[in-house]
CSV table of N, CA and C and ligand atoms in Angstrom, one decimal:
chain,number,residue,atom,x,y,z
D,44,UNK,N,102.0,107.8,87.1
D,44,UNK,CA,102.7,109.0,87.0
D,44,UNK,C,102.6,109.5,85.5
D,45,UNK,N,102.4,110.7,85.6
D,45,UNK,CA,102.5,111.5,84.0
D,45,UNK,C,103.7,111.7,83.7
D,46,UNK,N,103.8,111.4,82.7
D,46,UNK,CA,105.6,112.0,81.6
D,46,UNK,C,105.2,112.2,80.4
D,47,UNK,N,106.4,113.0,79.8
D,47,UNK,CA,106.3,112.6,78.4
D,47,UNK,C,106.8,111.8,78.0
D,48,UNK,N,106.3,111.1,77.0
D,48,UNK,CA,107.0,109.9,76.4
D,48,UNK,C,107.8,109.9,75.5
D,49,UNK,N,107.4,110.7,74.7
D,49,UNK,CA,107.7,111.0,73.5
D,49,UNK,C,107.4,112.5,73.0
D,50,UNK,N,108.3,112.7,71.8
D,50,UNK,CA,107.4,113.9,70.8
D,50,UNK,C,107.6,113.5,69.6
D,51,UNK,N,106.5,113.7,68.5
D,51,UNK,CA,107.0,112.8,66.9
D,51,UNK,C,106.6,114.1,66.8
D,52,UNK,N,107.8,113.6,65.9
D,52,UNK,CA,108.3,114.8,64.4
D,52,UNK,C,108.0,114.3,63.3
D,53,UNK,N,107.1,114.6,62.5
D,53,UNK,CA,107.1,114.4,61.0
D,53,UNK,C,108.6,115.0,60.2
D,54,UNK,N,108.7,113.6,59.3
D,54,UNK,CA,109.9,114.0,58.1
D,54,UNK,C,109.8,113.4,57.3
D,55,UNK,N,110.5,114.1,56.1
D,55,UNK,CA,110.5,113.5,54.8
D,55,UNK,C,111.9,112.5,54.7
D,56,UNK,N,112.0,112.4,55.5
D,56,UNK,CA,114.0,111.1,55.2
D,56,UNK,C,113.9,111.1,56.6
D,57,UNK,N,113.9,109.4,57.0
D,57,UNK,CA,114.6,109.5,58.1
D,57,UNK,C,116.4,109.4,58.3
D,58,UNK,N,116.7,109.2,57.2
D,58,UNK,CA,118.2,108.7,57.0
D,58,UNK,C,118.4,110.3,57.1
D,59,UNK,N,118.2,111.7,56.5
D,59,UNK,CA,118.5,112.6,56.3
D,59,UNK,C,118.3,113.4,57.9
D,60,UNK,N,117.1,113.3,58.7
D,60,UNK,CA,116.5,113.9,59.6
D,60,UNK,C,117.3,113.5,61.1
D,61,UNK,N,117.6,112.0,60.9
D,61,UNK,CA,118.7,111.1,62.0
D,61,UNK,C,119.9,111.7,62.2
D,62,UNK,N,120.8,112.2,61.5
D,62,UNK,CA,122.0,112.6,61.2
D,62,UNK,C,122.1,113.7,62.5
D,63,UNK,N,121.4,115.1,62.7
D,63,UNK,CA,121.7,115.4,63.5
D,63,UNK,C,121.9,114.8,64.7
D,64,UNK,N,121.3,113.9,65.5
D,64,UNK,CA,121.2,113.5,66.8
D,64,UNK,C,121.9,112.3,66.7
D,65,UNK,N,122.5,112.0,65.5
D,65,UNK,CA,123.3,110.8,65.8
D,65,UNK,C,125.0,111.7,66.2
D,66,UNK,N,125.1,112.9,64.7
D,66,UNK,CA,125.9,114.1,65.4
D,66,UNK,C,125.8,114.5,66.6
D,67,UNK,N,125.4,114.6,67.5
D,67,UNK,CA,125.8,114.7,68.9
D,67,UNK,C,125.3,113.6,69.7
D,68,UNK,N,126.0,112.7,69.2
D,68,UNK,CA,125.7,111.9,70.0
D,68,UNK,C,124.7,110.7,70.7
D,69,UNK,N,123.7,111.0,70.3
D,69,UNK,CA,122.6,110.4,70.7
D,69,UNK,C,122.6,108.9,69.7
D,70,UNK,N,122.5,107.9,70.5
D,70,UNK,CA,121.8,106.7,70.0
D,70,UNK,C,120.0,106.5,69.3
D,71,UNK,N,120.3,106.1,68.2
D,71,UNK,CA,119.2,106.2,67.6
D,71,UNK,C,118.9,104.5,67.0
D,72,UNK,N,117.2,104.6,67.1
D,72,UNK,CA,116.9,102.9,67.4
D,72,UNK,C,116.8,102.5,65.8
D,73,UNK,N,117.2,101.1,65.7
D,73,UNK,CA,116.7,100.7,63.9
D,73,UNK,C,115.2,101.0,63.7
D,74,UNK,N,115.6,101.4,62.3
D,74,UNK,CA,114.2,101.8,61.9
D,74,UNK,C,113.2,100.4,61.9
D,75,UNK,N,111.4,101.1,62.4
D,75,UNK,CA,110.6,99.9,62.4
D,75,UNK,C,109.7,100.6,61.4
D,76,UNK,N,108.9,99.4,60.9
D,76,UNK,CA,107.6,100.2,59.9
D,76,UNK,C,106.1,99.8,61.0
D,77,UNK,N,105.5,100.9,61.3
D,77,UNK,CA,104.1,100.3,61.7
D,77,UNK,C,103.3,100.7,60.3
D,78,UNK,N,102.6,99.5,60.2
D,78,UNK,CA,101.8,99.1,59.0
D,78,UNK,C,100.5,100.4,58.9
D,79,UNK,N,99.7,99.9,60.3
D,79,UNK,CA,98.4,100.4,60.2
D,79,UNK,C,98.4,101.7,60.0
D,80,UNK,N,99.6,102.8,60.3
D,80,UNK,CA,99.9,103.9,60.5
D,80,UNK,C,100.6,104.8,59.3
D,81,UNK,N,100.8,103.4,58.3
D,81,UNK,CA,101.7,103.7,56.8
D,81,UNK,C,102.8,105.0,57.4
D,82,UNK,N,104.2,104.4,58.7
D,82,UNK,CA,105.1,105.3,58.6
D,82,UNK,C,106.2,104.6,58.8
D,83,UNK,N,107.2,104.9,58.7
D,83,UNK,CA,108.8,104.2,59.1
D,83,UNK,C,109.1,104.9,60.0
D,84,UNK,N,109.6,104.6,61.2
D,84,UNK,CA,110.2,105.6,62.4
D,84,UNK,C,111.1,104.7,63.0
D,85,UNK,N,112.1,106.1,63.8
D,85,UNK,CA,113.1,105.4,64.5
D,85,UNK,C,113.0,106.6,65.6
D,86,UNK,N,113.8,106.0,67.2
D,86,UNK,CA,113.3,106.5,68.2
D,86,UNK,C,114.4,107.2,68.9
D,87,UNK,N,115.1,108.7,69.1
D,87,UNK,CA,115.8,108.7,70.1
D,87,UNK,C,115.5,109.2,71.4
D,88,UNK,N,116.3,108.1,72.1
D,88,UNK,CA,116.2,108.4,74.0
D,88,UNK,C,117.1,109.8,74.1
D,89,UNK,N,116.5,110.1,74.7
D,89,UNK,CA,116.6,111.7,75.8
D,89,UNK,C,116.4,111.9,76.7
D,90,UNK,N,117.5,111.1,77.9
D,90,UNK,CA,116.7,111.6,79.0
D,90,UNK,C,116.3,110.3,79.3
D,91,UNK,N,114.8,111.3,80.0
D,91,UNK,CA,113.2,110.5,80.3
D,91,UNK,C,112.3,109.8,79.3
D,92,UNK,N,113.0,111.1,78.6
D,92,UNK,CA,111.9,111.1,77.5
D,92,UNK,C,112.4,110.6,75.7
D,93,UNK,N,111.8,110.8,75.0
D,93,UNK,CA,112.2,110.4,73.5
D,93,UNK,C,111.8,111.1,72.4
D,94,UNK,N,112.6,111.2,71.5
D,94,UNK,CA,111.9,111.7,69.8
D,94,UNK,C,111.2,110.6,69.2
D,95,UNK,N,110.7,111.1,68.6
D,95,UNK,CA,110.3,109.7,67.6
D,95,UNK,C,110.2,110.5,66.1
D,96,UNK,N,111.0,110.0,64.9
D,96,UNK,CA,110.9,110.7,64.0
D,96,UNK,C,110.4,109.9,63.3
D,97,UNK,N,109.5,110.3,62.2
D,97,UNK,CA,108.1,109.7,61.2
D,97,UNK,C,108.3,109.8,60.3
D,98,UNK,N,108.8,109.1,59.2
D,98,UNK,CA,108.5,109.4,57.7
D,98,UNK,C,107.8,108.0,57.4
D,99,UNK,N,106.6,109.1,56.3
D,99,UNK,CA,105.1,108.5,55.6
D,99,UNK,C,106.0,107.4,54.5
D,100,UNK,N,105.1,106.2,54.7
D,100,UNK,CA,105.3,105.0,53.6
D,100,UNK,C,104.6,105.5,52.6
D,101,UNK,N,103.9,106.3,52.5
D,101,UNK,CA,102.5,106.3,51.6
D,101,UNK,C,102.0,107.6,51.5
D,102,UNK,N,101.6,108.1,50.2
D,102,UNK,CA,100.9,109.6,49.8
D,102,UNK,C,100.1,109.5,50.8
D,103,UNK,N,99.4,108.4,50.9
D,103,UNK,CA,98.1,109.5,51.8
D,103,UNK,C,98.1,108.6,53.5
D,104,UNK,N,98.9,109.1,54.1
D,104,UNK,CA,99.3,108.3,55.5
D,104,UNK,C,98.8,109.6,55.9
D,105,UNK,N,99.1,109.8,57.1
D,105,UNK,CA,98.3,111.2,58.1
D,105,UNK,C,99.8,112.0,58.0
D,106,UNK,N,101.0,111.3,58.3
D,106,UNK,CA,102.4,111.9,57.8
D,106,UNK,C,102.4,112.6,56.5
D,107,UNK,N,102.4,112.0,55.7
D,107,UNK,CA,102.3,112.2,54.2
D,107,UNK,C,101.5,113.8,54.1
D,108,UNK,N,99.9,113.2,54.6
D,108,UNK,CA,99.3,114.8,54.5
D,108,UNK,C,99.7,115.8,55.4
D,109,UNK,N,100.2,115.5,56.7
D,109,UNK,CA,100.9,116.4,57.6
D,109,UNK,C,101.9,117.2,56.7
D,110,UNK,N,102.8,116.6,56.5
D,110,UNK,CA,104.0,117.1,55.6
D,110,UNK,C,103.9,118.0,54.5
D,111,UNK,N,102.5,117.7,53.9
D,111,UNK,CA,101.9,118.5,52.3
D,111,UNK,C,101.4,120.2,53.1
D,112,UNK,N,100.6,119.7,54.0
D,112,UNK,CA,100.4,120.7,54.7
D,112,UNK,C,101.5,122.2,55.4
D,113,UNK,N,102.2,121.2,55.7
D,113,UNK,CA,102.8,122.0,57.2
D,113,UNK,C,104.4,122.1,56.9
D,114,UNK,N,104.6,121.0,56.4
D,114,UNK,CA,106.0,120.7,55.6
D,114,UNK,C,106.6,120.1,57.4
D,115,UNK,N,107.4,119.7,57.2
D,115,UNK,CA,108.4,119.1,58.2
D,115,UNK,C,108.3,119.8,59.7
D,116,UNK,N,108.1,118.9,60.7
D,116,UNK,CA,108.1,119.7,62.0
D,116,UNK,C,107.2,119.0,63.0
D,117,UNK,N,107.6,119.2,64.5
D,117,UNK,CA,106.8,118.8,65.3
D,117,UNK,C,105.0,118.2,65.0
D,118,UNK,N,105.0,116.9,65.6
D,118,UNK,CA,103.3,116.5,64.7
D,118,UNK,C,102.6,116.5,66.0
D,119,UNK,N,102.9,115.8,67.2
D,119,UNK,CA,102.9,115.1,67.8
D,119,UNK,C,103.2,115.3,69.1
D,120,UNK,N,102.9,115.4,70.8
D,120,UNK,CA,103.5,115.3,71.8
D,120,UNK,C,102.4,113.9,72.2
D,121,UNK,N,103.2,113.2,73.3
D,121,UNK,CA,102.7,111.9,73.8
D,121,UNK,C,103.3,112.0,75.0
D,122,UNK,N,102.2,112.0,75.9
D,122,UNK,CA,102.4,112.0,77.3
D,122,UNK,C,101.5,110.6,77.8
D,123,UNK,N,102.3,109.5,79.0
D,123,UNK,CA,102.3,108.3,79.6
D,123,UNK,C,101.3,109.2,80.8
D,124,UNK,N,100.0,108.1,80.8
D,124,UNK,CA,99.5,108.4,82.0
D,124,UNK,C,99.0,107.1,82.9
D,125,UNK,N,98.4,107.0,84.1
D,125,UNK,CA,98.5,105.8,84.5
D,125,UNK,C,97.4,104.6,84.4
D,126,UNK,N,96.6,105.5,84.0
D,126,UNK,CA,95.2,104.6,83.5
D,126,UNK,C,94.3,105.2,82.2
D,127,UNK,N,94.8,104.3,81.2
D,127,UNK,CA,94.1,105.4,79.8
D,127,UNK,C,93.0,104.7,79.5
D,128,UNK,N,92.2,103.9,79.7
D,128,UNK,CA,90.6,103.7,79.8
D,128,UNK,C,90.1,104.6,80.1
D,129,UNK,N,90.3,104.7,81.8
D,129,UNK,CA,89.9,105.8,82.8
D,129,UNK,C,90.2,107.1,82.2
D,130,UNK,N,91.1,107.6,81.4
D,130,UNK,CA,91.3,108.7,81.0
D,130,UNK,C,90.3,109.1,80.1
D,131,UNK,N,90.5,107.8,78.9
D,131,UNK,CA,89.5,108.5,78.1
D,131,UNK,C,88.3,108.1,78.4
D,132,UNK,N,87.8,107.6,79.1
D,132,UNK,CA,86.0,107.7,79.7
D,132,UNK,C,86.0,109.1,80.0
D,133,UNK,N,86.9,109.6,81.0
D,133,UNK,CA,86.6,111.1,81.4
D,133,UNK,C,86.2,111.9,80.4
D,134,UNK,N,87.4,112.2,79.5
D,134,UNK,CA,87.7,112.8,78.4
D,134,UNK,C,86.5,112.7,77.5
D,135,UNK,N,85.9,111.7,77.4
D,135,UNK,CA,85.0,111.2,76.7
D,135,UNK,C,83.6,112.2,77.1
D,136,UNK,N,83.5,111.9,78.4
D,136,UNK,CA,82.5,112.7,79.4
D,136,UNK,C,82.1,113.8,79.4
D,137,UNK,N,83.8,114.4,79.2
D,137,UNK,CA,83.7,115.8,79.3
D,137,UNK,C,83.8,116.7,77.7
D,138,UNK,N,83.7,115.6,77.0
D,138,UNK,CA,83.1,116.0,75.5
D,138,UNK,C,84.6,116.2,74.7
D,139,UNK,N,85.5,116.0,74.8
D,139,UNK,CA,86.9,116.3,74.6
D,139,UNK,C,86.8,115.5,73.1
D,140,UNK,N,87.5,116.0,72.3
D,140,UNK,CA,87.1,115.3,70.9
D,140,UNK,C,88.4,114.7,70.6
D,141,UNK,N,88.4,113.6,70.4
D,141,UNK,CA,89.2,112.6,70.1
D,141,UNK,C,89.1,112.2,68.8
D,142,UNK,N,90.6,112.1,68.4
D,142,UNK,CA,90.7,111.8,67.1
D,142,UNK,C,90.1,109.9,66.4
D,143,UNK,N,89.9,109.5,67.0
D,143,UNK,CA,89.5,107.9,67.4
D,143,UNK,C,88.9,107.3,68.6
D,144,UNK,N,87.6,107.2,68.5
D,144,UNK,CA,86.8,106.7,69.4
D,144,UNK,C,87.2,105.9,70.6
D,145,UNK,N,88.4,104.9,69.9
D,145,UNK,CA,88.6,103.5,70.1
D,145,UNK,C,90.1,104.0,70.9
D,146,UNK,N,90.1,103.1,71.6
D,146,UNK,CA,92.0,102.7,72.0
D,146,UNK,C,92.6,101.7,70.5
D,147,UNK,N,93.6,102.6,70.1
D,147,UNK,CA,94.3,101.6,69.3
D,147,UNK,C,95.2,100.8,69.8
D,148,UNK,N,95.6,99.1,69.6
D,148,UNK,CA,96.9,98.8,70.0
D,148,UNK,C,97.6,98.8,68.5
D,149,UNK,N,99.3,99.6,69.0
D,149,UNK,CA,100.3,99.6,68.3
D,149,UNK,C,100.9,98.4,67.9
D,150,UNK,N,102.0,98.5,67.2
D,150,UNK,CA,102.9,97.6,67.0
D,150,UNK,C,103.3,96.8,68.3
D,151,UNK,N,104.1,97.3,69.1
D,151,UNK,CA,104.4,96.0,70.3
D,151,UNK,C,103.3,96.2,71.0
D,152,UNK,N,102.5,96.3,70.9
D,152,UNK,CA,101.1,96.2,71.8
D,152,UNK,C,100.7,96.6,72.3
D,153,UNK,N,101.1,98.6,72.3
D,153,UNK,CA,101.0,99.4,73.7
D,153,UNK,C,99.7,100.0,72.6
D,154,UNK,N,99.0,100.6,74.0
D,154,UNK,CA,97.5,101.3,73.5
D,154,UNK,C,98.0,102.9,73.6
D,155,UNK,N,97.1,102.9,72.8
D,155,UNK,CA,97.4,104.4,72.5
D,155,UNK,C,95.8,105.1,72.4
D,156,UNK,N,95.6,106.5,72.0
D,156,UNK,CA,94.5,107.4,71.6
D,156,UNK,C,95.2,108.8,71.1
D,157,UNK,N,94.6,109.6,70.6
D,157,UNK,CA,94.9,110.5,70.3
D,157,UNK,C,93.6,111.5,70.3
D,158,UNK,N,94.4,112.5,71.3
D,158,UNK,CA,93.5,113.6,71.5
D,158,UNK,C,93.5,114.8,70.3
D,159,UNK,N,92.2,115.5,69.7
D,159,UNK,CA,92.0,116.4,68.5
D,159,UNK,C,92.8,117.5,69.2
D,160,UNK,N,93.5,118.7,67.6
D,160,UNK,CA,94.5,119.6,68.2
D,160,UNK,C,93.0,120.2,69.1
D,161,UNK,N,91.7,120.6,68.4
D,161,UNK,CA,90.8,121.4,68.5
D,161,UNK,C,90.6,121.2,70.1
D,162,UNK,N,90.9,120.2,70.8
D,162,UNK,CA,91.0,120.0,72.2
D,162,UNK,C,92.3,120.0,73.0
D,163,UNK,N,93.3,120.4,72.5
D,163,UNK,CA,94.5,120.7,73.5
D,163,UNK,C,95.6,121.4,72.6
D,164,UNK,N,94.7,122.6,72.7
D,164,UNK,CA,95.6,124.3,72.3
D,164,UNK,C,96.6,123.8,71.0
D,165,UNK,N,95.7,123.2,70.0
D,165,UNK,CA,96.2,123.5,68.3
D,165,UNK,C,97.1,122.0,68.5
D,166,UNK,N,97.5,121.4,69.6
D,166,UNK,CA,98.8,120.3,69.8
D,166,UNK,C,97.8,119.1,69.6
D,167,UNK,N,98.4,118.2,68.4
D,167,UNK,CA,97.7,116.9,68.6
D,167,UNK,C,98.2,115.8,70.0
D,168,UNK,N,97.3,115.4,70.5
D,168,UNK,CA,98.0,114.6,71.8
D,168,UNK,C,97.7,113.5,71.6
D,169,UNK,N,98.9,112.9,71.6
D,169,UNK,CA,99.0,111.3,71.8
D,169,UNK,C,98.8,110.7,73.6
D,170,UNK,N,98.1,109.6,74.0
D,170,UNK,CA,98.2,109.4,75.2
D,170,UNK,C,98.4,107.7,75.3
D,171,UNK,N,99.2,107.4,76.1
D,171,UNK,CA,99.5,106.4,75.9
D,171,UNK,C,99.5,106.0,77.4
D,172,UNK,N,99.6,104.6,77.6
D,172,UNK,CA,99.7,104.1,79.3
D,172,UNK,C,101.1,103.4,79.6
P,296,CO,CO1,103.8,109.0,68.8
């Protein structure tokens, strides 16, 4: 089945950016660092679905230049699909430009890809299984 999984938000403080959705309420997960990614994030559930808010360890993380760029704001949508080999073979096929050739594994082990904005209307897509 397709969902969204997530949406990451780039930010400059997660301590600062948290506050609202801890303000109404929402449970918000301890902050983790993924290395390969140079970001600190923490996750709120919604629902089905979840935020994930991002702040860059490091000047030059993809957060870091997102933020120099664009300043603070949606980076990110991530939609679960059911077979992401098979997805991106298609994708692949059909010439779709992907930001990373490769399936990456994450921190707890989930694979991921990331689809170019230049391929799904200006939105970077995260796809995950
Ligand atoms: Co994400």
């Amino acid at each position: 089945m397709f969902t969204i999984d997530h949406l990451g938000i780039a930010v400059k403080s997660l301590a600062a950016a948290k506050g609202i959705y801890e303000k109404l309420g929402l449970s918000v997960s301890p902050e983790e660092t993924v290395e390969q990614e140079k970001v600190r994030l923490v996750m709120v559930p919604v629902g089905e679905s979840r935020l994930e808010l991002l702040e860059p360890t490091s000047d030059d993380s993809t957060i870091a230049k997102f933020i120099a760029k664009h300043g603070e704001g949606l980076h990110h949508v991530c939609m679960r699909v059911p077979d992401l080999a098979a997805a991106v073979a298609r994708l692949k096929r059909d010439g779709v430009r992907l930001v990373s050739e490769e399936i990456k594994v994450g921190a707890g082990g989930h694979r991921y890809v990331f689809v170019h904005p230049a391929s799904a209307g200006g939105v970077l897509l995260e796809l995950v299984e």
